[in-house]
GROMACS .gro file of C-alpha atoms in nm:
model
  233
    1MET     CA    1  -1.315  -0.982   1.182
    2SER     CA    2  -1.519  -0.927   0.846
    3LYS     CA    3  -1.270  -0.838   0.540
    4ARG     CA    4  -1.346  -0.421   0.403
    5ILE     CA    5  -1.386  -0.404   0.054
    6LEU     CA    6  -1.396  -0.060  -0.125
    7ILE     CA    7  -1.583  -0.082  -0.429
    8ALA     CA    8  -1.517   0.245  -0.633
    9GLU     CA    9  -1.772   0.238  -0.931
   10ASP     CA   10  -2.018   0.509  -1.080
   11ASP     CA   11  -2.320   0.299  -1.203
   12THR     CA   12  -2.581   0.282  -0.862
   13ARG     CA   13  -2.750  -0.031  -1.009
   14LEU     CA   14  -2.443  -0.245  -1.006
   15ALA     CA   15  -2.268  -0.101  -0.736
   16LYS     CA   16  -2.585  -0.204  -0.493
   17LEU     CA   17  -2.619  -0.542  -0.672
   18ILE     CA   18  -2.226  -0.592  -0.582
   19SER     CA   19  -2.250  -0.459  -0.257
   20ASP     CA   20  -2.557  -0.665  -0.105
   21TYR     CA   21  -2.441  -0.957  -0.258
   22LEU     CA   22  -2.112  -0.905  -0.057
   23ARG     CA   23  -2.186  -0.845   0.244
   24GLN     CA   24  -2.463  -1.164   0.209
   25HIS     CA   25  -2.085  -1.317   0.232
   26GLN     CA   26  -1.966  -1.157   0.522
   27PHE     CA   27  -1.775  -0.863   0.396
   28GLU     CA   28  -1.790  -0.468   0.497
   29VAL     CA   29  -1.827  -0.301   0.158
   30PHE     CA   30  -1.766   0.046   0.162
   31TRP     CA   31  -1.919   0.269  -0.182
   32GLU     CA   32  -1.752   0.533  -0.376
   33ALA     CA   33  -1.902   0.682  -0.652
   34ASP     CA   34  -1.673   0.967  -0.724
   35GLY     CA   35  -1.282   0.904  -0.845
   36ASN     CA   36  -1.240   1.219  -0.623
   37ARG     CA   37  -1.366   1.070  -0.329
   38VAL     CA   38  -1.181   0.728  -0.329
   39LEU     CA   39  -0.839   0.788  -0.155
   40PRO     CA   40  -0.961   0.993   0.097
   41ALA     CA   41  -1.243   0.676   0.132
   42VAL     CA   42  -0.930   0.443   0.110
   43LYS     CA   43  -0.741   0.625   0.427
   44ARG     CA   44  -1.064   0.643   0.624
   45HIS     CA   45  -1.179   0.270   0.563
   46GLU     CA   46  -0.839   0.091   0.525
   47PRO     CA   47  -0.998  -0.182   0.317
   48ASP     CA   48  -0.849  -0.517   0.277
   49LEU     CA   49  -0.902  -0.470  -0.096
   50LEU     CA   50  -1.028  -0.229  -0.324
   51ILE     CA   51  -1.242  -0.264  -0.655
   52LEU     CA   52  -1.187  -0.019  -0.883
   53ASP     CA   53  -1.372   0.089  -1.194
   54VAL     CA   54  -1.128   0.216  -1.488
   55MET     CA   55  -1.427   0.487  -1.625
   56LEU     CA   56  -1.491   0.728  -1.274
   57PRO     CA   57  -1.608   1.084  -1.302
   58GLY     CA   58  -1.362   1.318  -1.133
   59ARG     CA   59  -1.054   1.101  -1.157
   60ASP     CA   60  -1.051   0.754  -1.352
   61GLY     CA   61  -0.959   0.361  -1.216
   62PHE     CA   62  -0.625   0.404  -1.384
   63ASP     CA   63  -0.493   0.759  -1.225
   64LEU     CA   64  -0.627   0.626  -0.905
   65CYS     CA   65  -0.433   0.238  -0.927
   66ARG     CA   66  -0.126   0.442  -0.988
   67ALA     CA   67  -0.196   0.684  -0.711
   68ILE     CA   68  -0.263   0.411  -0.441
   69ARG     CA   69  -0.018   0.139  -0.526
   70GLY     CA   70   0.275   0.310  -0.365
   71SER     CA   71   0.140   0.281  -0.016
   72PHE     CA   72  -0.162  -0.002  -0.055
   73ARG     CA   73  -0.048  -0.380  -0.015
   74GLY     CA   74  -0.363  -0.513  -0.024
   75PRO     CA   75  -0.492  -0.648  -0.360
   76ILE     CA   76  -0.697  -0.391  -0.627
   77LEU     CA   77  -0.911  -0.566  -0.865
   78MET     CA   78  -1.020  -0.353  -1.172
   79PHE     CA   79  -1.343  -0.380  -1.352
   80THR     CA   80  -1.288  -0.309  -1.744
   81ALA     CA   81  -1.430  -0.318  -2.059
   82ARG     CA   82  -1.545  -0.657  -2.236
   83GLU     CA   83  -1.380  -0.537  -2.555
   84SER     CA   84  -1.121  -0.333  -2.417
   85ASP     CA   85  -0.755  -0.556  -2.415
   86ILE     CA   86  -0.587  -0.257  -2.358
   87ASP     CA   87  -0.753  -0.122  -1.989
   88GLN     CA   88  -0.657  -0.517  -1.883
   89VAL     CA   89  -0.264  -0.503  -1.956
   90LEU     CA   90  -0.235  -0.121  -1.830
   91GLY     CA   91  -0.450  -0.193  -1.501
   92LEU     CA   92  -0.151  -0.445  -1.409
   93GLU     CA   93   0.123  -0.288  -1.617
   94LEU     CA   94  -0.004   0.022  -1.302
   95GLY     CA   95  -0.026  -0.245  -1.031
   96ALA     CA   96  -0.368  -0.409  -1.042
   97ASP     CA   97  -0.370  -0.785  -0.885
   98ASP     CA   98  -0.651  -0.872  -1.121
   99TYR     CA   99  -0.952  -0.740  -1.370
  100VAL     CA  100  -1.283  -0.880  -1.423
  101VAL     CA  101  -1.481  -0.764  -1.751
  102LYS     CA  102  -1.839  -0.607  -1.705
  103PRO     CA  103  -2.053  -0.646  -1.705
  104VAL     CA  104  -1.981  -0.881  -1.422
  105GLU     CA  105  -2.136  -1.173  -1.232
  106PRO     CA  106  -2.128  -1.128  -0.849
  107ARG     CA  107  -2.050  -1.551  -0.845
  108VAL     CA  108  -1.757  -1.507  -1.036
  109LEU     CA  109  -1.649  -1.170  -0.866
  110LEU     CA  110  -1.685  -1.300  -0.532
  111ALA     CA  111  -1.461  -1.573  -0.644
  112ARG     CA  112  -1.178  -1.348  -0.738
  113VAL     CA  113  -1.228  -1.148  -0.426
  114GLN     CA  114  -1.177  -1.458  -0.218
  115ALA     CA  115  -0.908  -1.585  -0.409
  116LEU     CA  116  -0.716  -1.232  -0.376
  117LEU     CA  117  -0.777  -1.196   0.010
  118ARG     CA  118  -0.668  -1.581   0.031
  119ARG     CA  119  -0.310  -1.580  -0.100
  120SER     CA  120  -0.288  -1.207   0.035
  121GLY     CA  121  -0.334  -1.336   0.343
  122ARG     CA  122  -0.158  -1.652   0.311
  123THR     CA  123   0.175  -1.756   0.515
  124LEU     CA  124   0.418  -1.905   0.337
  125ASP     CA  125   0.482  -2.247   0.499
  126THR     CA  126   0.682  -2.225   0.828
  127ASP     CA  127   0.902  -2.543   0.760
  128SER     CA  128   1.032  -2.446   0.493
  129GLN     CA  129   1.340  -2.251   0.444
  130GLN     CA  130   1.260  -1.860   0.562
  131GLN     CA  131   1.527  -1.687   0.368
  132LEU     CA  132   1.695  -1.676   0.061
  133ASN     CA  133   2.004  -1.524  -0.062
  134PHE     CA  134   2.178  -1.464  -0.377
  135GLY     CA  135   2.434  -1.250  -0.375
  136SER     CA  136   2.326  -0.930  -0.325
  137LEU     CA  137   1.984  -0.993  -0.296
  138LYS     CA  138   1.824  -1.129   0.035
  139LEU     CA  139   1.464  -1.232   0.050
  140ASN     CA  140   1.284  -1.305   0.395
  141ALA     CA  141   0.950  -1.517   0.374
  142ARG     CA  142   0.843  -1.461   0.711
  143ALA     CA  143   0.861  -1.090   0.713
  144GLN     CA  144   0.761  -1.070   0.298
  145THR     CA  145   1.072  -0.796   0.275
  146VAL     CA  146   1.328  -0.844   0.034
  147GLU     CA  147   1.693  -0.635   0.001
  148PHE     CA  148   1.903  -0.543  -0.287
  149ARG     CA  149   2.220  -0.436  -0.280
  150GLY     CA  150   2.211  -0.289   0.088
  151ALA     CA  151   1.831  -0.137   0.019
  152PRO     CA  152   1.463  -0.217   0.059
  153VAL     CA  153   1.270  -0.361  -0.233
  154VAL     CA  154   0.887  -0.248  -0.210
  155LEU     CA  155   0.683  -0.517  -0.350
  156THR     CA  156   0.329  -0.593  -0.298
  157SER     CA  157   0.200  -0.886  -0.127
  158HIS     CA  158   0.137  -1.043  -0.440
  159GLU     CA  159   0.476  -0.915  -0.650
  160PHE     CA  160   0.676  -1.110  -0.320
  161GLU     CA  161   0.478  -1.441  -0.369
  162LEU     CA  162   0.525  -1.471  -0.713
  163PHE     CA  163   0.919  -1.325  -0.684
  164TRP     CA  164   0.979  -1.585  -0.389
  165TYR     CA  165   0.816  -1.875  -0.607
  166LEU     CA  166   1.082  -1.866  -0.862
  167ALA     CA  167   1.365  -1.752  -0.648
  168GLU     CA  168   1.257  -2.149  -0.476
  169ARG     CA  169   1.296  -2.282  -0.813
  170ALA     CA  170   1.637  -2.061  -0.916
  171GLY     CA  171   1.796  -2.190  -1.219
  172SER     CA  172   1.479  -2.410  -1.309
  173VAL     CA  173   1.274  -2.282  -1.589
  174VAL     CA  174   0.903  -2.235  -1.440
  175THR     CA  175   0.627  -2.251  -1.680
  176ARG     CA  176   0.348  -1.993  -1.732
  177GLU     CA  177   0.109  -2.293  -1.645
  178SER     CA  178   0.259  -2.352  -1.311
  179ILE     CA  179   0.246  -1.988  -1.199
  180HIS     CA  180  -0.088  -1.962  -1.278
  181ARG     CA  181  -0.192  -2.250  -1.077
  182ASP     CA  182   0.039  -2.205  -0.800
  183VAL     CA  183  -0.004  -1.834  -0.762
  184ILE     CA  184  -0.261  -1.637  -0.958
  185GLY     CA  185  -0.521  -1.936  -0.863
  186ARG     CA  186  -0.655  -2.014  -1.182
  187GLU     CA  187  -0.552  -2.197  -1.484
  188TYR     CA  188  -0.404  -1.996  -1.770
  189ASP     CA  189  -0.579  -1.961  -2.079
  190GLY     CA  190  -0.315  -1.883  -2.310
  191LEU     CA  191  -0.454  -1.496  -2.373
  192ASP     CA  192  -0.404  -1.384  -1.967
  193ARG     CA  193  -0.067  -1.145  -1.904
  194THR     CA  194  -0.135  -1.081  -1.498
  195VAL     CA  195   0.188  -1.308  -1.501
  196ASP     CA  196   0.382  -1.122  -1.758
  197MET     CA  197   0.299  -0.800  -1.595
  198ARG     CA  198   0.420  -0.865  -1.265
  199VAL     CA  199   0.731  -1.011  -1.407
  200SER     CA  200   0.762  -0.694  -1.563
  201HIS     CA  201   0.724  -0.513  -1.214
  202LEU     CA  202   0.975  -0.733  -1.058
  203ARG     CA  203   1.263  -0.606  -1.305
  204ARG     CA  204   1.227  -0.270  -1.309
  205LYS     CA  205   1.226  -0.271  -0.938
  206VAL     CA  206   1.539  -0.483  -0.922
  207PHE     CA  207   1.705  -0.290  -1.232
  208ASP     CA  208   1.722  -0.558  -1.448
  209ASP     CA  209   1.678  -0.494  -1.825
  210GLN     CA  210   1.336  -0.514  -1.975
  211LYS     CA  211   1.450  -0.602  -2.326
  212GLN     CA  212   1.768  -0.829  -2.230
  213PRO     CA  213   1.695  -0.922  -1.902
  214THR     CA  214   1.999  -1.142  -1.715
  215ARG     CA  215   1.852  -1.146  -1.381
  216LEU     CA  216   1.466  -1.292  -1.457
  217LYS     CA  217   1.484  -1.451  -1.812
  218THR     CA  218   1.201  -1.495  -2.023
  219VAL     CA  219   1.240  -1.857  -2.169
  220TRP     CA  220   1.031  -1.848  -2.493
  221GLY     CA  221   0.768  -2.069  -2.532
  222LYS     CA  222   0.801  -2.203  -2.194
  223GLY     CA  223   0.798  -1.907  -1.879
  224TYR     CA  224   1.054  -1.782  -1.668
  225LEU     CA  225   1.401  -1.814  -1.548
  226PHE     CA  226   1.556  -1.697  -1.182
  227VAL     CA  227   1.966  -1.670  -1.300
  228PRO     CA  228   2.115  -1.727  -0.963
  229ASP     CA  229   2.420  -1.586  -1.031
  230ALA     CA  230   2.305  -1.280  -1.176
  231TRP     CA  231   2.292  -1.078  -0.841
  232ASN     CA  232   2.652  -1.054  -0.726
  233ASP     CA  233   2.679  -0.705  -0.843
   0.00000   0.00000   0.00000
């Protein structure tokens, strides 16, 4: 079955170019040019992936990403302006999974889309351990669920994949380079904030202190550390 992609982009020429290219690669594509029509379109078409332009008439991409992320578990890819790093950071903070700067080459966009969908639909190795328990924290790989202090923790599929990756390596420092390679699906360029934003989201959802974290620690100059004995409260 073809994967469904919803594009929210008010540049008609660019939207048509991208839509045609994605359709040539067996995707089912829907398009909205007005931000006010995006939420109804998500409910109507139930896309597997959403492409959001930051600057949309009616309702901008940031507002839409914030509103959609609570209920939409599929990947969100944002179009951002080349000169605006803050657009990229803000989009990731609001729950976007990746970003592409404009103008964008269709082949580059296709590669990002395929990588996001591949990771979103990837099943964790069935021969590996399916559940991890750390005190009040329980992770289930088969169901992709997390429970902390007896309550469910709602994560996107990409947040869960990163959380599981860190938890499997509990007690060991995991480098940004390895996370980018194994989880994000591309090499770390020294500037990409995707992993930092996802770790920040995870800390917020498991009540870790953002300034002085004790559960998901930052090891400066190296990467991140999942602390196995910090989940007993």
